[in-house]
Amino acid sequence: GEVVGMLDLGKLSGRYLSDVVEGSGLVGGDRFREAYDGRHRKYDREFEVEKRFGPRGYGYGRFQRALFVAVHGEGADQRVAGTDIGLLKVAVFNAESGACLFEKGKADGLYLPYGVAFNRAGELFVSDLVGLIYVFGREGQMMRSFGEGHLGNPRGLSFTAEWELAVADNGGAVKVFREDGTQVRSIGSHTAPGEDGGDGKIAYEEDVCVCHDGRIRV
């Protein structure tokens, strides 16, 4: 009991918590669930930083508050896109060289860029908190925008296996669009924080992820 009591449960891997700590019977159920399902989940393996993009600072190719990222392509053509909620821009880098390929911000029509996702053609979709999705071509050219009248506060983006765009619309659950901007369906419904939720009720739609099995997590 003393040994388990001295452990910092928040720093232990999920595997160790499950295999050793839970089985010991020396940690109460509530304390165990708090450690296992904590806000900052620990992983069973360590990851090393291989590359860095966008050094901290102001100016072209630099970040202050990097938020969401997206990756497209392979090898020498692989690209990484990231939004900066501090500098209000999105920047795209070559993953191999680290060179900044282009940036888009206020001068390009973006007001509060937030989420990013690439489609199969390499077009970059960027959510803007004012209620729009902007689409940029591979060279950074503006292609189109959509979502007006359908989105309130779009945040995280993710493509499904059918290449439909799932949008976490804060205050309006999840909206799904075709690549041309046609809305095809909504998923779930919004509930105010603190209220009883229930099936399909979402209180804070910050991000969305499409899993390999097709399930959508918010």
CSV table of C-alpha atoms in Angstrom, one decimal:
chain,number,residue,atom,x,y,z
A,1,GLY,CA,0.0,0.0,0.0
A,2,GLU,CA,2.8,2.4,0.8
A,3,VAL,CA,4.6,1.7,-2.5
A,4,VAL,CA,1.4,2.4,-4.5
A,5,GLY,CA,0.7,5.5,-2.5
A,6,MET,CA,4.1,6.9,-3.3
A,7,LEU,CA,3.6,6.5,-7.1
A,8,ASP,CA,2.6,9.5,-9.2
A,9,LEU,CA,-0.3,7.8,-11.0
A,10,GLY,CA,-0.6,10.6,-13.5
A,11,LYS,CA,2.9,9.7,-14.9
A,12,LEU,CA,2.2,6.0,-15.4
A,13,SER,CA,1.3,4.4,-18.7
A,14,GLY,CA,-2.2,3.1,-19.4
A,15,ARG,CA,-0.8,-0.4,-19.6
A,16,TYR,CA,0.9,-0.3,-16.2
A,17,LEU,CA,-2.2,1.2,-14.6
A,18,SER,CA,-4.4,-1.6,-16.0
A,19,ASP,CA,-2.0,-4.5,-15.4
A,20,VAL,CA,-0.5,-3.6,-12.1
A,21,VAL,CA,-2.2,-0.8,-10.2
A,22,GLU,CA,-5.8,-1.8,-10.8
A,23,GLY,CA,-5.1,-5.4,-10.1
A,24,SER,CA,-3.3,-4.6,-6.8
A,25,GLY,CA,-6.6,-3.5,-5.2
A,26,LEU,CA,-4.8,-0.9,-3.3
A,27,VAL,CA,-6.2,2.1,-5.2
A,28,GLY,CA,-9.9,3.0,-4.9
A,29,GLY,CA,-12.1,2.8,-8.0
A,30,ASP,CA,-12.7,6.5,-8.2
A,31,ARG,CA,-8.9,7.3,-7.9
A,32,PHE,CA,-8.0,4.8,-10.5
A,33,ARG,CA,-10.6,6.1,-13.0
A,34,GLU,CA,-9.3,9.6,-12.4
A,35,ALA,CA,-5.8,8.6,-13.2
A,36,TYR,CA,-6.7,6.4,-16.2
A,37,ASP,CA,-9.2,8.8,-17.8
A,38,GLY,CA,-7.4,12.0,-16.9
A,39,ARG,CA,-7.3,15.0,-19.1
A,40,HIS,CA,-3.7,14.4,-20.0
A,41,ARG,CA,-3.6,10.8,-21.1
A,42,LYS,CA,-0.2,9.1,-21.0
A,43,TYR,CA,1.0,6.7,-23.7
A,44,ASP,CA,2.8,3.4,-23.6
A,45,ARG,CA,5.7,4.5,-25.8
A,46,GLU,CA,7.9,7.5,-26.0
A,47,PHE,CA,8.1,9.6,-29.2
A,48,GLU,CA,11.1,11.6,-30.4
A,49,VAL,CA,10.8,14.8,-32.3
A,50,GLU,CA,12.0,14.2,-35.9
A,51,LYS,CA,11.4,17.6,-37.4
A,52,ARG,CA,10.1,21.0,-36.4
A,53,PHE,CA,8.1,23.4,-38.6
A,54,GLY,CA,7.6,27.1,-38.1
A,55,PRO,CA,10.0,28.4,-35.4
A,56,ARG,CA,8.5,30.6,-32.8
A,57,GLY,CA,8.3,34.3,-33.7
A,58,TYR,CA,6.7,36.7,-36.1
A,59,GLY,CA,6.9,36.8,-39.8
A,60,TYR,CA,6.8,34.4,-42.7
A,61,GLY,CA,6.9,30.8,-41.8
A,62,ARG,CA,6.8,31.4,-38.0
A,63,PHE,CA,4.2,30.6,-35.3
A,64,GLN,CA,3.1,32.1,-32.0
A,65,ARG,CA,0.2,29.8,-31.1
A,66,ALA,CA,0.1,26.8,-33.4
A,67,LEU,CA,-3.3,25.0,-33.2
A,68,PHE,CA,-4.4,22.4,-35.7
A,69,VAL,CA,-2.2,20.5,-38.3
A,70,ALA,CA,-2.9,18.4,-41.3
A,71,VAL,CA,-0.6,16.3,-43.5
A,72,HIS,CA,-0.9,15.4,-47.2
A,73,GLY,CA,1.2,13.3,-49.6
A,74,GLU,CA,4.4,11.2,-49.3
A,75,GLY,CA,8.1,11.6,-49.8
A,76,ALA,CA,9.5,14.8,-51.2
A,77,ASP,CA,6.0,16.1,-52.0
A,78,GLN,CA,4.6,15.6,-48.5
A,79,ARG,CA,3.2,18.8,-47.0
A,80,VAL,CA,2.2,19.9,-43.5
A,81,ALA,CA,-0.3,22.7,-42.8
A,82,GLY,CA,-0.8,24.4,-39.5
A,83,THR,CA,-3.0,27.2,-38.2
A,84,ASP,CA,-1.8,29.9,-35.8
A,85,ILE,CA,-4.6,31.3,-33.6
A,86,GLY,CA,-2.2,34.0,-32.4
A,87,LEU,CA,-1.1,35.4,-35.8
A,88,LEU,CA,-4.4,34.5,-37.4
A,89,LYS,CA,-2.9,32.6,-40.4
A,90,VAL,CA,-2.4,29.2,-41.9
A,91,ALA,CA,1.0,28.1,-43.2
A,92,VAL,CA,2.0,25.2,-45.4
A,93,PHE,CA,5.4,23.6,-45.3
A,94,ASN,CA,7.3,21.0,-47.3
A,95,ALA,CA,7.7,18.1,-44.8
A,96,GLU,CA,11.1,17.0,-46.2
A,97,SER,CA,12.9,20.4,-46.5
A,98,GLY,CA,10.9,22.3,-43.8
A,99,ALA,CA,10.5,25.2,-46.3
A,100,CYS,CA,7.4,27.3,-46.0
A,101,LEU,CA,5.5,27.0,-49.3
A,102,PHE,CA,2.8,29.6,-48.6
A,103,GLU,CA,0.8,31.4,-45.9
A,104,LYS,CA,-2.8,32.7,-45.9
A,105,GLY,CA,-4.3,35.2,-43.6
A,106,LYS,CA,-6.3,38.4,-43.3
A,107,ALA,CA,-5.2,39.7,-46.7
A,108,ASP,CA,-6.5,36.5,-48.3
A,109,GLY,CA,-10.0,36.8,-46.7
A,110,LEU,CA,-9.3,34.7,-43.6
A,111,TYR,CA,-10.5,36.3,-40.3
A,112,LEU,CA,-10.1,33.6,-37.6
A,113,PRO,CA,-8.5,30.5,-39.3
A,114,TYR,CA,-8.9,27.4,-37.1
A,115,GLY,CA,-9.1,23.9,-38.4
A,116,VAL,CA,-7.3,22.4,-41.4
A,117,ALA,CA,-7.7,19.3,-43.6
A,118,PHE,CA,-6.4,18.2,-47.0
A,119,ASN,CA,-8.6,16.3,-49.5
A,120,ARG,CA,-7.3,13.6,-51.8
A,121,ALA,CA,-6.4,16.2,-54.5
A,122,GLY,CA,-4.2,18.1,-52.1
A,123,GLU,CA,-6.6,21.0,-51.7
A,124,LEU,CA,-6.4,22.7,-48.3
A,125,PHE,CA,-9.7,23.2,-46.4
A,126,VAL,CA,-9.5,25.8,-43.6
A,127,SER,CA,-12.3,26.6,-41.2
A,128,ASP,CA,-12.9,30.2,-40.2
A,129,LEU,CA,-14.7,30.9,-36.9
A,130,VAL,CA,-16.9,33.5,-38.6
A,131,GLY,CA,-18.8,30.6,-40.2
A,132,LEU,CA,-17.0,29.7,-43.4
A,133,ILE,CA,-14.8,27.0,-44.9
A,134,TYR,CA,-12.1,28.2,-47.3
A,135,VAL,CA,-10.5,26.0,-49.9
A,136,PHE,CA,-7.0,26.7,-51.3
A,137,GLY,CA,-5.3,25.0,-54.2
A,138,ARG,CA,-1.9,23.2,-54.1
A,139,GLU,CA,-0.1,26.5,-54.9
A,140,GLY,CA,-2.1,28.5,-52.4
A,141,GLN,CA,-4.6,30.0,-54.8
A,142,MET,CA,-8.1,30.6,-53.4
A,143,MET,CA,-10.5,28.0,-55.0
A,144,ARG,CA,-13.8,28.6,-53.2
A,145,SER,CA,-15.6,29.0,-49.9
A,146,PHE,CA,-18.8,27.6,-48.4
A,147,GLY,CA,-20.8,27.2,-45.3
A,148,GLU,CA,-22.6,30.6,-45.1
A,149,GLY,CA,-26.0,30.1,-43.6
A,150,HIS,CA,-25.1,26.5,-42.6
A,151,LEU,CA,-22.2,27.0,-40.1
A,152,GLY,CA,-22.0,29.1,-37.0
A,153,ASN,CA,-18.6,28.6,-35.4
A,154,PRO,CA,-16.7,25.9,-37.4
A,155,ARG,CA,-13.6,24.4,-35.7
A,156,GLY,CA,-12.0,21.0,-36.3
A,157,LEU,CA,-12.2,19.3,-39.7
A,158,SER,CA,-11.8,15.7,-40.9
A,159,PHE,CA,-12.5,13.8,-44.1
A,160,THR,CA,-14.5,10.6,-44.1
A,161,ALA,CA,-13.6,7.5,-46.2
A,162,GLU,CA,-16.1,8.8,-48.8
A,163,TRP,CA,-14.2,12.2,-48.9
A,164,GLU,CA,-17.0,14.1,-47.2
A,165,LEU,CA,-15.9,16.8,-44.9
A,166,ALA,CA,-17.0,16.5,-41.2
A,167,VAL,CA,-17.0,19.9,-39.5
A,168,ALA,CA,-17.2,20.4,-35.7
A,169,ASP,CA,-19.5,23.4,-35.6
A,170,ASN,CA,-19.4,24.7,-32.1
A,171,GLY,CA,-23.0,25.3,-31.0
A,172,GLY,CA,-24.4,23.3,-33.8
A,173,ALA,CA,-23.0,19.7,-33.5
A,174,VAL,CA,-21.3,18.1,-36.5
A,175,LYS,CA,-22.1,19.2,-40.1
A,176,VAL,CA,-21.0,17.1,-43.1
A,177,PHE,CA,-20.4,18.5,-46.6
A,178,ARG,CA,-19.3,17.3,-50.0
A,179,GLU,CA,-16.1,18.8,-51.3
A,180,ASP,CA,-18.0,21.3,-53.4
A,181,GLY,CA,-19.7,22.7,-50.3
A,182,THR,CA,-23.1,21.0,-50.5
A,183,GLN,CA,-24.3,20.0,-47.0
A,184,VAL,CA,-25.4,16.4,-46.9
A,185,ARG,CA,-26.3,15.9,-43.2
A,186,SER,CA,-25.9,16.9,-39.6
A,187,ILE,CA,-24.8,14.6,-36.8
A,188,GLY,CA,-25.9,15.0,-33.2
A,189,SER,CA,-27.3,18.1,-31.6
A,190,HIS,CA,-25.9,20.8,-29.3
A,191,THR,CA,-26.6,21.0,-25.6
A,192,ALA,CA,-25.5,23.7,-23.2
A,193,PRO,CA,-22.6,22.8,-20.9
A,194,GLY,CA,-23.8,21.5,-17.6
A,195,GLU,CA,-27.1,20.3,-19.0
A,196,ASP,CA,-28.1,16.7,-19.2
A,197,GLY,CA,-26.8,15.4,-22.5
A,198,GLY,CA,-27.9,12.0,-23.6
A,199,ASP,CA,-27.3,10.2,-26.8
A,200,GLY,CA,-26.2,12.4,-29.6
A,201,LYS,CA,-25.9,15.5,-27.5
A,202,ILE,CA,-22.7,17.5,-27.6
A,203,ALA,CA,-21.8,20.4,-25.3
A,204,TYR,CA,-18.6,21.6,-26.9
A,205,GLU,CA,-17.7,20.8,-30.5
A,206,GLU,CA,-14.0,21.7,-30.6
A,207,ASP,CA,-12.7,19.0,-32.9
A,208,VAL,CA,-13.8,16.0,-34.9
A,209,CYS,CA,-12.0,12.8,-36.0
A,210,VAL,CA,-13.1,10.1,-38.4
A,211,CYS,CA,-11.8,6.7,-37.3
A,212,HIS,CA,-10.7,3.8,-39.5
A,213,ASP,CA,-14.0,2.0,-38.9
A,214,GLY,CA,-16.0,5.1,-40.0
A,215,ARG,CA,-17.1,6.2,-36.6
A,216,ILE,CA,-16.9,10.0,-35.9
A,217,ARG,CA,-15.5,11.2,-32.6
A,218,VAL,CA,-16.1,14.7,-31.3
